[in-house]
């Protein structure tokens, strides 16, 4: 975790569409990071991450037995003061790229709920931000993806997070025409990166 007056910020870019709506909102939120913090970004679509095999290999140790690009993510999650998950809604849920990472965090679930060990927080606590964009009017996707992301944040010992969810945004870049979304994202970033030191 960051020490003193710096934050370690970990970002999960969950859309396969580069510079699409999710990326645009994420970019606005990150504009609120004015330097001095450590930013680690994972573009999940470019990473080599296998799905959880439910092999039970983490049950007694809290450590996943698979070896792939999740190794870097496990380490970043442990050290994070702030975590941003940004995903489009696909079939009423998170993108597969995002969900695969969350499922692989079953090892943190074992660590927390079976081994009774939470990830310790630094002086600024652990906080999250969830950014969701869907093309449909129906909010089922926000509800379902939101429930999954909440389970994820709690499992990795992030006790509080804010959610920004936008619907009826489909065409690449359409979020730029939304009346408040870019400003909302920036302001959520300001809240996320504000700390007392
Ligand atoms: C495979 C796939 C499934 C989708 N399913 C949904 C859905 O269930 N609900 C919804 O609101 N939008 C759905 N969409 C629309 C995307 O969420 C929408 O285009 C979004 O703006 C994409 O964000 P991006 O530009 O960041 O990738 C789907 C799109 C794709 C490609």
GROMACS .gro file of C-alpha atoms and ligand atoms in nm:
model
  228
    1UNK     CA    1   0.000   0.000   0.000
    2UNK     CA    2   0.101   0.360  -0.038
    3UNK     CA    3   0.271   0.519   0.256
    4UNK     CA    4   0.249   0.867   0.403
    5UNK     CA    5   0.073   1.095   0.158
    6UNK     CA    6   0.074   0.869  -0.147
    7UNK     CA    7  -0.191   0.626  -0.263
    8UNK     CA    8  -0.143   0.306  -0.456
    9UNK     CA    9  -0.421   0.306  -0.716
   10UNK     CA   10  -0.504  -0.014  -0.903
   11UNK     CA   11  -0.721   0.004  -1.216
   12UNK     CA   12  -0.891  -0.280  -1.402
   13UNK     CA   13  -0.981  -0.190  -1.760
   14UNK     CA   14  -1.249  -0.444  -1.838
   15UNK     CA   15  -1.361  -0.349  -2.188
   16UNK     CA   16  -1.209  -0.506  -2.499
   17UNK     CA   17  -1.304  -0.188  -2.691
   18UNK     CA   18  -1.009   0.049  -2.671
   19UNK     CA   19  -1.110   0.410  -2.613
   20UNK     CA   20  -1.472   0.301  -2.586
   21UNK     CA   21  -1.727   0.430  -2.339
   22UNK     CA   22  -1.583   0.257  -2.033
   23UNK     CA   23  -1.232   0.377  -2.115
   24UNK     CA   24  -1.356   0.733  -2.164
   25UNK     CA   25  -1.522   0.740  -1.821
   26UNK     CA   26  -1.219   0.582  -1.661
   27UNK     CA   27  -1.000   0.848  -1.822
   28UNK     CA   28  -1.216   1.121  -1.672
   29UNK     CA   29  -1.197   0.965  -1.325
   30UNK     CA   30  -0.819   0.937  -1.356
   31UNK     CA   31  -0.789   1.306  -1.448
   32UNK     CA   32  -0.858   1.365  -1.080
   33UNK     CA   33  -0.528   1.196  -0.997
   34UNK     CA   34  -0.297   1.493  -1.003
   35UNK     CA   35   0.033   1.313  -0.953
   36UNK     CA   36   0.234   1.185  -0.663
   37UNK     CA   37   0.039   0.862  -0.634
   38UNK     CA   38   0.131   0.524  -0.777
   39UNK     CA   39  -0.099   0.412  -1.058
   40UNK     CA   40  -0.105   0.050  -1.177
   41UNK     CA   41  -0.336  -0.023  -1.470
   42UNK     CA   42  -0.432  -0.365  -1.602
   43UNK     CA   43  -0.581  -0.387  -1.951
   44UNK     CA   44  -0.748  -0.721  -1.895
   45UNK     CA   45  -0.813  -0.802  -2.260
   46UNK     CA   46  -0.437  -0.812  -2.321
   47UNK     CA   47  -0.358  -1.043  -2.032
   48UNK     CA   48  -0.311  -1.417  -2.011
   49UNK     CA   49  -0.547  -1.524  -1.733
   50UNK     CA   50  -0.710  -1.867  -1.709
   51UNK     CA   51  -1.054  -1.905  -1.554
   52UNK     CA   52  -1.084  -2.045  -1.200
   53UNK     CA   53  -1.080  -2.426  -1.211
   54UNK     CA   54  -1.255  -2.477  -0.872
   55UNK     CA   55  -0.972  -2.719  -0.795
   56UNK     CA   56  -0.974  -2.643  -0.423
   57UNK     CA   57  -0.603  -2.561  -0.441
   58UNK     CA   58  -0.654  -2.234  -0.251
   59UNK     CA   59  -0.885  -2.371   0.021
   60UNK     CA   60  -0.619  -2.427   0.283
   61UNK     CA   61  -0.358  -2.173   0.178
   62UNK     CA   62  -0.548  -1.878   0.031
   63UNK     CA   63  -0.309  -1.892  -0.264
   64UNK     CA   64  -0.404  -1.987  -0.620
   65UNK     CA   65  -0.207  -2.275  -0.766
   66UNK     CA   66  -0.231  -2.149  -1.126
   67UNK     CA   67   0.063  -1.945  -1.255
   68UNK     CA   68  -0.020  -1.676  -1.510
   69UNK     CA   69  -0.071  -1.300  -1.531
   70UNK     CA   70  -0.293  -1.309  -1.221
   71UNK     CA   71   0.028  -1.318  -1.019
   72UNK     CA   72   0.077  -0.945  -1.084
   73UNK     CA   73  -0.287  -0.875  -1.005
   74UNK     CA   74  -0.280  -1.063  -0.673
   75UNK     CA   75   0.019  -0.864  -0.563
   76UNK     CA   76  -0.134  -0.530  -0.673
   77UNK     CA   77  -0.464  -0.604  -0.496
   78UNK     CA   78  -0.279  -0.675  -0.170
   79UNK     CA   79  -0.101  -0.341  -0.183
   80UNK     CA   80  -0.385  -0.123  -0.314
   81UNK     CA   81  -0.534   0.174  -0.134
   82UNK     CA   82  -0.780   0.246  -0.416
   83UNK     CA   83  -0.924   0.004  -0.671
   84UNK     CA   84  -1.121   0.095  -0.983
   85UNK     CA   85  -1.316  -0.167  -1.176
   86UNK     CA   86  -1.442  -0.041  -1.514
   87UNK     CA   87  -1.651  -0.275  -1.730
   88UNK     CA   88  -1.913  -0.264  -2.002
   89UNK     CA   89  -2.232  -0.462  -1.941
   90UNK     CA   90  -2.228  -0.781  -2.146
   91UNK     CA   91  -2.534  -1.009  -2.128
   92UNK     CA   92  -2.655  -0.841  -1.809
   93UNK     CA   93  -2.324  -0.885  -1.629
   94UNK     CA   94  -1.961  -0.780  -1.617
   95UNK     CA   95  -1.744  -0.843  -1.923
   96UNK     CA   96  -1.579  -1.186  -1.933
   97UNK     CA   97  -1.241  -1.016  -1.903
   98UNK     CA   98  -1.349  -0.867  -1.569
   99UNK     CA   99  -1.533  -1.172  -1.440
  100UNK     CA  100  -1.238  -1.402  -1.500
  101UNK     CA  101  -1.025  -1.188  -1.265
  102UNK     CA  102  -1.300  -1.182  -1.003
  103UNK     CA  103  -1.343  -1.560  -1.011
  104UNK     CA  104  -0.968  -1.603  -0.968
  105UNK     CA  105  -1.002  -1.400  -0.647
  106UNK     CA  106  -1.164  -1.707  -0.490
  107UNK     CA  107  -0.822  -1.745  -0.325
  108UNK     CA  108  -0.883  -1.417  -0.141
  109UNK     CA  109  -1.229  -1.548  -0.047
  110UNK     CA  110  -1.064  -1.852   0.114
  111UNK     CA  111  -0.808  -1.634   0.287
  112UNK     CA  112  -1.076  -1.404   0.429
  113UNK     CA  113  -1.365  -1.636   0.507
  114UNK     CA  114  -1.195  -1.971   0.575
  115UNK     CA  115  -0.858  -1.860   0.712
  116UNK     CA  116  -1.011  -1.548   0.875
  117UNK     CA  117  -0.742  -1.313   0.744
  118UNK     CA  118  -0.832  -0.977   0.591
  119UNK     CA  119  -0.595  -0.773   0.377
  120UNK     CA  120  -0.463  -0.497   0.604
  121UNK     CA  121  -0.529  -0.140   0.495
  122UNK     CA  122  -0.286   0.150   0.497
  123UNK     CA  123  -0.342   0.488   0.664
  124UNK     CA  124  -0.592   0.595   0.395
  125UNK     CA  125  -0.811   0.286   0.407
  126UNK     CA  126  -0.916   0.080   0.107
  127UNK     CA  127  -1.183   0.226  -0.123
  128UNK     CA  128  -1.326   0.129  -0.458
  129UNK     CA  129  -1.499   0.273  -0.761
  130UNK     CA  130  -1.713   0.072  -1.002
  131UNK     CA  131  -1.777   0.212  -1.351
  132UNK     CA  132  -2.039   0.038  -1.566
  133UNK     CA  133  -2.173   0.123  -1.913
  134UNK     CA  134  -2.453  -0.059  -2.093
  135UNK     CA  135  -2.626  -0.010  -2.424
  136UNK     CA  136  -2.974  -0.114  -2.314
  137UNK     CA  137  -3.237   0.087  -2.130
  138UNK     CA  138  -3.305  -0.195  -1.887
  139UNK     CA  139  -3.104  -0.175  -1.563
  140UNK     CA  140  -3.077  -0.552  -1.502
  141UNK     CA  141  -2.713  -0.538  -1.615
  142UNK     CA  142  -2.624  -0.269  -1.362
  143UNK     CA  143  -2.796  -0.468  -1.085
  144UNK     CA  144  -2.629  -0.799  -1.174
  145UNK     CA  145  -2.283  -0.657  -1.245
  146UNK     CA  146  -2.314  -0.440  -0.934
  147UNK     CA  147  -2.387  -0.743  -0.714
  148UNK     CA  148  -2.087  -0.932  -0.852
  149UNK     CA  149  -1.856  -0.634  -0.811
  150UNK     CA  150  -1.977  -0.577  -0.455
  151UNK     CA  151  -1.894  -0.938  -0.368
  152UNK     CA  152  -1.551  -0.884  -0.525
  153UNK     CA  153  -1.475  -0.565  -0.334
  154UNK     CA  154  -1.579  -0.714   0.000
  155UNK     CA  155  -1.380  -1.032  -0.067
  156UNK     CA  156  -1.063  -0.832  -0.127
  157UNK     CA  157  -1.122  -0.627   0.190
  158UNK     CA  158  -1.246  -0.310   0.022
  159UNK     CA  159  -1.527  -0.215   0.261
  160UNK     CA  160  -1.675   0.072   0.061
  161UNK     CA  161  -1.711   0.163  -0.304
  162UNK     CA  162  -1.907   0.403  -0.519
  163UNK     CA  163  -2.087   0.290  -0.836
  164UNK     CA  164  -2.130   0.494  -1.154
  165UNK     CA  165  -2.361   0.318  -1.399
  166UNK     CA  166  -2.486   0.447  -1.736
  167UNK     CA  167  -2.742   0.288  -1.965
  168UNK     CA  168  -2.856   0.346  -2.325
  169UNK     CA  169  -2.493   0.412  -2.424
  170UNK     CA  170  -2.402   0.181  -2.708
  171UNK     CA  171  -2.211   0.340  -2.996
  172UNK     CA  172  -1.838   0.382  -2.938
  173UNK     CA  173  -1.783   0.723  -2.781
  174UNK     CA  174  -2.155   0.789  -2.719
  175UNK     CA  175  -2.085   0.855  -2.351
  176UNK     CA  176  -1.935   1.190  -2.455
  177UNK     CA  177  -2.287   1.311  -2.538
  178UNK     CA  178  -2.426   1.223  -2.194
  179UNK     CA  179  -2.529   1.532  -1.998
  180UNK     CA  180  -2.337   1.454  -1.678
  181UNK     CA  181  -2.134   1.133  -1.710
  182UNK     CA  182  -1.789   1.282  -1.774
  183UNK     CA  183  -1.829   1.532  -1.492
  184UNK     CA  184  -1.969   1.260  -1.263
  185UNK     CA  185  -1.668   1.040  -1.333
  186UNK     CA  186  -1.421   1.322  -1.266
  187UNK     CA  187  -1.596   1.407  -0.939
  188UNK     CA  188  -1.601   1.041  -0.834
  189UNK     CA  189  -1.226   1.039  -0.902
  190UNK     CA  190  -1.180   1.345  -0.681
  191UNK     CA  191  -1.370   1.174  -0.399
  192UNK     CA  192  -1.174   0.853  -0.447
  193UNK     CA  193  -0.831   1.017  -0.444
  194UNK     CA  194  -0.897   1.263  -0.161
  195UNK     CA  195  -0.732   1.170   0.162
  196UNK     CA  196  -0.657   1.347   0.485
  197UNK     CA  197  -0.278   1.384   0.468
  198LIG     C1  198  -2.134  -0.922  -2.617
  198LIG     C2  199  -2.211  -0.798  -2.579
  198LIG     C3  200  -2.317  -0.810  -2.492
  198LIG     C4  201  -2.386  -0.696  -2.450
  198LIG     N1  202  -2.486  -0.710  -2.358
  198LIG     C5  203  -2.545  -0.599  -2.306
  198LIG     C6  204  -2.643  -0.610  -2.202
  198LIG     O1  205  -2.679  -0.719  -2.158
  198LIG     N2  206  -2.694  -0.498  -2.149
  198LIG     C7  207  -2.659  -0.374  -2.193
  198LIG     O2  208  -2.707  -0.274  -2.137
  198LIG     N3  209  -2.567  -0.358  -2.294
  198LIG     C8  210  -2.510  -0.468  -2.351
  198LIG     N4  211  -2.414  -0.456  -2.450
  198LIG     C9  212  -2.380  -0.321  -2.501
  198LIG    C10  213  -2.251  -0.263  -2.436
  198LIG     O3  214  -2.259  -0.267  -2.296
  198LIG    C11  215  -2.234  -0.118  -2.484
  198LIG     O4  216  -2.207  -0.116  -2.622
  198LIG    C12  217  -2.127  -0.042  -2.410
  198LIG     O5  218  -2.135   0.097  -2.444
  198LIG    C13  219  -1.987  -0.092  -2.444
  198LIG     O6  220  -1.891  -0.019  -2.370
  198LIG     P1  221  -1.740  -0.001  -2.423
  198LIG     O7  222  -1.747   0.099  -2.537
  198LIG     O8  223  -1.664   0.052  -2.308
  198LIG     O9  224  -1.694  -0.135  -2.463
  198LIG    C14  225  -2.349  -0.567  -2.500
  198LIG    C15  226  -2.244  -0.559  -2.594
  198LIG    C16  227  -2.176  -0.672  -2.634
  198LIG    C17  228  -2.062  -0.660  -2.733
   0.00000   0.00000   0.00000
